[in-house]
mmCIF file of C-alpha atoms in Angstrom:
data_model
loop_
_atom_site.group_PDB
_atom_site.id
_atom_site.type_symbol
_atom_site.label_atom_id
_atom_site.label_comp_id
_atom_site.label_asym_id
_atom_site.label_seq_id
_atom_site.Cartn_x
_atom_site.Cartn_y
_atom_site.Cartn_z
ATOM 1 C CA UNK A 28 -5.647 -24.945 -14.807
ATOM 2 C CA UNK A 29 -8.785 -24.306 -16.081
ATOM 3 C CA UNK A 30 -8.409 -26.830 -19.255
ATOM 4 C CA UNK A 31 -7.661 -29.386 -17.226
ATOM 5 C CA UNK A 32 -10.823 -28.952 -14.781
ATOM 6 C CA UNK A 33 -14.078 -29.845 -15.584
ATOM 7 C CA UNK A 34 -15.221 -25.684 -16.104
ATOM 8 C CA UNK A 35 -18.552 -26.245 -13.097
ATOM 9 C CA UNK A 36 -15.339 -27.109 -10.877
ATOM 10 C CA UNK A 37 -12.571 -24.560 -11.978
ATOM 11 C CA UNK A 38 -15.762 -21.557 -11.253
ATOM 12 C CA UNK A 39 -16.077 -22.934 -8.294
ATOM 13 C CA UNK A 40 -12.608 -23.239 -7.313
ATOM 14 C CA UNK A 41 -11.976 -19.620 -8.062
ATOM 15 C CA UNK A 42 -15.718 -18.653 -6.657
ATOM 16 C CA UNK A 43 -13.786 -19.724 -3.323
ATOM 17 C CA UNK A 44 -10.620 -19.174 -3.740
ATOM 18 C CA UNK A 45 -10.133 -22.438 -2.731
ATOM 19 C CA UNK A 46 -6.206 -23.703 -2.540
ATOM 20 C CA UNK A 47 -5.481 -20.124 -3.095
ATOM 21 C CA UNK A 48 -6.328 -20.272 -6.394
ATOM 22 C CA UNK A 49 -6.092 -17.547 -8.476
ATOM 23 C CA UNK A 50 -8.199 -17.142 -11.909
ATOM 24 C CA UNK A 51 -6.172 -17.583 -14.878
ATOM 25 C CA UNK A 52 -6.668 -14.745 -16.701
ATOM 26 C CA UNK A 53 -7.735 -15.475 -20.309
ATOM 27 C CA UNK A 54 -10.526 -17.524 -18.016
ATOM 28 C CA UNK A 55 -11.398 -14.657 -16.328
ATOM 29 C CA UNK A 56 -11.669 -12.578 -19.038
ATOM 30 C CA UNK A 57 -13.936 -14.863 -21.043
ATOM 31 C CA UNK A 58 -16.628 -15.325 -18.292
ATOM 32 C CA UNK A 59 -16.219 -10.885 -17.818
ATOM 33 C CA UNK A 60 -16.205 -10.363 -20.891
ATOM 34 C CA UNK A 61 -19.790 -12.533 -21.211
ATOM 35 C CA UNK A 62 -21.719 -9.538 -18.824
ATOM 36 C CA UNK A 63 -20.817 -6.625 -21.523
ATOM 37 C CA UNK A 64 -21.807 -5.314 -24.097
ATOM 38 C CA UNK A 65 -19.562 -6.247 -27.119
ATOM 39 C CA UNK A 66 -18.760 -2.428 -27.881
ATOM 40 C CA UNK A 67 -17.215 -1.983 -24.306
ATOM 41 C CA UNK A 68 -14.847 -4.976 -24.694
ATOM 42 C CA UNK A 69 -12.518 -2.724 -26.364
ATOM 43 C CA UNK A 70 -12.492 -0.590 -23.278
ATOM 44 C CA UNK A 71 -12.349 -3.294 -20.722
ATOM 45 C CA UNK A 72 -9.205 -4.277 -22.846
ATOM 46 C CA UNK A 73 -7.457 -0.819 -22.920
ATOM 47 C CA UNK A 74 -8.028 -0.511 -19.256
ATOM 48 C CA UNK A 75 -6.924 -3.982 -18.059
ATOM 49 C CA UNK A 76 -3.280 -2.934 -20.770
ATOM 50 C CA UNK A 77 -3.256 0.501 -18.865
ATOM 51 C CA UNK A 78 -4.048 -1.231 -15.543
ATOM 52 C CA UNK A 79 -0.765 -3.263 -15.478
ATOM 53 C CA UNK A 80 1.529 -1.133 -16.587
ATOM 54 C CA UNK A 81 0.595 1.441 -13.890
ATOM 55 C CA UNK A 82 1.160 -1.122 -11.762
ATOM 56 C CA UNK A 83 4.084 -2.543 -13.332
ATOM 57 C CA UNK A 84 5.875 1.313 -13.006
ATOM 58 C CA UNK A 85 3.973 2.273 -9.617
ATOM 59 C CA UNK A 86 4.880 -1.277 -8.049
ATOM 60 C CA UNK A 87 1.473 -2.719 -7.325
ATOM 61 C CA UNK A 88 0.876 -6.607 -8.519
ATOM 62 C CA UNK A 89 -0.178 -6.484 -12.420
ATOM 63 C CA UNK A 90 -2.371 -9.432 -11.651
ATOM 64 C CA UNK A 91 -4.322 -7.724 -9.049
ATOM 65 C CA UNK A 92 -4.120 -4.919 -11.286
ATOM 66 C CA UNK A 93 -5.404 -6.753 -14.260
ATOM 67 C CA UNK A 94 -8.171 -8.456 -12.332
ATOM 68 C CA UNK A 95 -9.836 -5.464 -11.079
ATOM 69 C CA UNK A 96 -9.321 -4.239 -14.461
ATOM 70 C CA UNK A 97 -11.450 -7.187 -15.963
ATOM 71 C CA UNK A 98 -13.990 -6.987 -13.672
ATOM 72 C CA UNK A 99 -14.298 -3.071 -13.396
ATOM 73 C CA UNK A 100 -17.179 -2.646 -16.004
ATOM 74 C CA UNK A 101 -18.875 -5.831 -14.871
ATOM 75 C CA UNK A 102 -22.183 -4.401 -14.473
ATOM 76 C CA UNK A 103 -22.491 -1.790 -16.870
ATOM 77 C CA UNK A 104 -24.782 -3.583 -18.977
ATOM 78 C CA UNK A 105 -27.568 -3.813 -16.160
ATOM 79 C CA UNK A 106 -29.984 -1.033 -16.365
ATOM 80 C CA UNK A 107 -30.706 1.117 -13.156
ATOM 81 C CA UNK A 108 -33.615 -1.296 -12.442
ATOM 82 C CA UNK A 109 -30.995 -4.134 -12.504
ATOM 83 C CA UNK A 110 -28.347 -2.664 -10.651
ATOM 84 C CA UNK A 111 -31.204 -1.472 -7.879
ATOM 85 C CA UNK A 112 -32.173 -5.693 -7.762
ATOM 86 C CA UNK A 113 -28.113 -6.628 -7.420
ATOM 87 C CA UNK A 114 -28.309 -3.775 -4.636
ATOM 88 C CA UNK A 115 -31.073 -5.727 -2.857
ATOM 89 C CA UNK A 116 -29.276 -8.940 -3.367
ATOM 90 C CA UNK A 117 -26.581 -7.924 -1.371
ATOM 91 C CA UNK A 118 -27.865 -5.505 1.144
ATOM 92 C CA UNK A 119 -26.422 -2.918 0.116
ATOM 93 C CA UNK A 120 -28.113 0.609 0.609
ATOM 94 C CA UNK A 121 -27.558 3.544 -1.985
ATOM 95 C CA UNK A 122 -27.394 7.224 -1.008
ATOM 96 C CA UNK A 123 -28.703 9.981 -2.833
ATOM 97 C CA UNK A 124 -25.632 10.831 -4.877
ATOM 98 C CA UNK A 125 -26.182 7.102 -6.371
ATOM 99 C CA UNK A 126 -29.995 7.353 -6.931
ATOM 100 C CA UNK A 127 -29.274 10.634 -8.721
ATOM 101 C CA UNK A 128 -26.454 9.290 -10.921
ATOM 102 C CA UNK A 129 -27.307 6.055 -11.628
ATOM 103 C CA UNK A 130 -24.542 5.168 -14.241
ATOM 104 C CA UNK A 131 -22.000 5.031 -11.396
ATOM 105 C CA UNK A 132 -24.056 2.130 -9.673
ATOM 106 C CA UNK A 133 -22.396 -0.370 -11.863
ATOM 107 C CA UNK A 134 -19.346 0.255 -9.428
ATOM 108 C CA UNK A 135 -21.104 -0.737 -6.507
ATOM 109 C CA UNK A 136 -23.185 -3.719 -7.951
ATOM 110 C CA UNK A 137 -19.858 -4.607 -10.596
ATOM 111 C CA UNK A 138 -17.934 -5.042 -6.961
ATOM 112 C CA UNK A 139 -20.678 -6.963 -5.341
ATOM 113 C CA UNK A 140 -20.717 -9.396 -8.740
ATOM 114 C CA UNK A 141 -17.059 -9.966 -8.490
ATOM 115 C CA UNK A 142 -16.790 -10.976 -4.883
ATOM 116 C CA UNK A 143 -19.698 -13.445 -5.858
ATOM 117 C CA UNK A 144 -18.795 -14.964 -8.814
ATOM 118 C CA UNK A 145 -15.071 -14.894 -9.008
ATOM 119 C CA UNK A 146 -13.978 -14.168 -4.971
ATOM 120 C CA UNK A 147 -12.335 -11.038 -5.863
ATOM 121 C CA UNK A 148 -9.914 -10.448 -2.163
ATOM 122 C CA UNK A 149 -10.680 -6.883 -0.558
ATOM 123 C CA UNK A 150 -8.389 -5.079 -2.539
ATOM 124 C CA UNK A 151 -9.788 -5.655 -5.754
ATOM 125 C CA UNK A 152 -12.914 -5.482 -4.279
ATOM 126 C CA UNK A 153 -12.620 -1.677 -3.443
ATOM 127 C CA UNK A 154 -10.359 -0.819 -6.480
ATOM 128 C CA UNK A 155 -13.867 -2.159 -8.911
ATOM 129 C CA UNK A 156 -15.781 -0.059 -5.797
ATOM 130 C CA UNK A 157 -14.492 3.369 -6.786
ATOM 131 C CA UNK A 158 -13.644 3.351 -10.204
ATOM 132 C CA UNK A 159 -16.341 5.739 -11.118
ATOM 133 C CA UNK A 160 -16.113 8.025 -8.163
ATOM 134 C CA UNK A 161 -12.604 7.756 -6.057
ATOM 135 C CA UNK A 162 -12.870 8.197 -2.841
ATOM 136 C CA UNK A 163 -10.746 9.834 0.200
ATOM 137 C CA UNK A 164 -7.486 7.815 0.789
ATOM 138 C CA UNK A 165 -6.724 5.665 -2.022
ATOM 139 C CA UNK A 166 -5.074 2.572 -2.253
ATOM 140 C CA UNK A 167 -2.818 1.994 -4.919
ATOM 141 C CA UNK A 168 -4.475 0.101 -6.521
ATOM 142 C CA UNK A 169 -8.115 1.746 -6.431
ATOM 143 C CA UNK A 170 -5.546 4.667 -8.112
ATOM 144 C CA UNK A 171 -4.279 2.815 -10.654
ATOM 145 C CA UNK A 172 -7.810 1.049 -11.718
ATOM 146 C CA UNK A 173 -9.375 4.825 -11.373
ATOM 147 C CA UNK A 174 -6.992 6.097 -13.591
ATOM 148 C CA UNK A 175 -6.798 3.050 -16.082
ATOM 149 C CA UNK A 176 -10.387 3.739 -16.352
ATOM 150 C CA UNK A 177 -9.471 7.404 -17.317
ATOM 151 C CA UNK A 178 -6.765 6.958 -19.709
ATOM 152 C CA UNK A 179 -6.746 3.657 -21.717
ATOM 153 C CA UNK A 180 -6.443 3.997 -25.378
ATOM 154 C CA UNK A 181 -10.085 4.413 -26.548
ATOM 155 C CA UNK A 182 -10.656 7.181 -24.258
ATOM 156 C CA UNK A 183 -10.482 10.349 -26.090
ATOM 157 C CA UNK A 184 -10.976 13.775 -24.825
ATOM 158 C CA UNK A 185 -9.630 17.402 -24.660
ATOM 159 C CA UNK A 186 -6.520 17.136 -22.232
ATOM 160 C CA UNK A 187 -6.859 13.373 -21.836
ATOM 161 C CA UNK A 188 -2.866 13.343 -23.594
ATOM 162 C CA UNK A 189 -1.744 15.346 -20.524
ATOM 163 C CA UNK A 190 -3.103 12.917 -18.103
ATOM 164 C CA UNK A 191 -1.726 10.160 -19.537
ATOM 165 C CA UNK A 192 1.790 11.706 -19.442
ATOM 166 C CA UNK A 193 0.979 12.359 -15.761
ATOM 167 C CA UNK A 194 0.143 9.007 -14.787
ATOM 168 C CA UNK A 195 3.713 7.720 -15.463
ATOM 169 C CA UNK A 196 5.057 11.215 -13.816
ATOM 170 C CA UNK A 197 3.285 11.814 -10.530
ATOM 171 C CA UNK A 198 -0.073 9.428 -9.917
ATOM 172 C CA UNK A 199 -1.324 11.437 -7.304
ATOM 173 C CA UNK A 200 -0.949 14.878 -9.480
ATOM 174 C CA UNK A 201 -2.673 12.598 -12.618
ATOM 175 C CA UNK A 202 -5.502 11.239 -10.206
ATOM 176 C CA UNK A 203 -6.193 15.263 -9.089
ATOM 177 C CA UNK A 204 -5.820 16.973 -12.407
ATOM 178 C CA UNK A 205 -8.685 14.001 -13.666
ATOM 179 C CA UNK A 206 -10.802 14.256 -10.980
ATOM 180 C CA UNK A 207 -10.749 18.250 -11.359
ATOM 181 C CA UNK A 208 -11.449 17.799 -14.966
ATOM 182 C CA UNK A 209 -14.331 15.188 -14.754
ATOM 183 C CA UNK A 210 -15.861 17.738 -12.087
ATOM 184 C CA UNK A 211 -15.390 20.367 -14.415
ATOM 185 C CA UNK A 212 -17.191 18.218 -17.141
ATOM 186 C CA UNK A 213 -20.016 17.559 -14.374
ATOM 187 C CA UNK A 214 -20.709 20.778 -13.845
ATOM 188 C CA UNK A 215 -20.588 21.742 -17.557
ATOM 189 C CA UNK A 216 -23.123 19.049 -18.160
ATOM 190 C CA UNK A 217 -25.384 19.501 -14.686
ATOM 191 C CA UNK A 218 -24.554 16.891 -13.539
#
């Protein structure tokens, strides 16, 4: 485990995924936990509780589900000019939607950051991807971590009650009813 490494060796173990190592968690969520902000830890927490008991009730792996969960805000911190450097780091190329709404960049560069430094497989990967914006065929777990995101206990909003019901009803009808309302917000705001 990570006490019993020297902590250079344990990063790099995980980094790799070498033996197919998987990060402790309370590791993990030190070293995340390092790239907020301290008022968002709070969040990070809710979500990563929420995370893995979707998963626990849906049937996805609550470690997966709490990794993604850890790692989901990773880059929220970094201002636009940041996240545009992390973009160029990694070659990745942003489309309009992106330049235009530049808080939801911390998806994209958050994902790229958590391949990097903690070898995050595919499926976390994507889940940290869309967490801001979804996307057309959903995994279970990019649902759950979407939704997580959504619902966890600091969140608090007109009808946010009746998606949390939802969640443990009918994810798909939870994941449509919040992405009709944060469109609805959107357009309410101009955005």
């Amino acid at each position: 485990g990570s006490d019993m490494l020297d902590e250079r060796v344990y990063a790099e173990i995980i980094r790799h995924r070498w033996y197919d190592a998987q990060p402790e968690l309370s590791w993990l969520r030190e070293k995340a936990y390092a790239y907020r902000k301290p008022k968002r830890v709070a969040h990070v927490a809710g979500c990563e509780n929420e995370a893995v008991m979707l998963a626990v009730y849906w049937g996805e792996d609550p470690e997966r589900a709490a990794e993604a969960a850890i790692l989901h805000d990773i880059a929220k911190k970094y201002s636009l000019e940041e996240n545009l450097q992390i973009c160029e780091k990694y070659g990745m190329i942003n489309d309009r939607t992106e330049l235009a709404c530049p808080n939801i960049l911390h998806a994209k560069t958050g994902a790229a950051l958590a391949r990097d430094l903690f070898g995050v497989d595919d499926g976390v990967y994507e889940a940290i991807r869309w967490h801001c914006t979804g996307k057309p065929d959903m995994t279970l777990l990019e649902k759950i971590i979407w939704l997580a995101d959504y619902i966890e206990p600091t969140r608090s909003f007109d009808g946010v009650e009746t998606i949390r019901k939802l969640a443990y009803e009918d994810l798909d009808a939870a994941l449509a009813r919040a992405l009709a309302m944060t469109l609805a917000f959107l357009r309410e705001e101009g955005g």
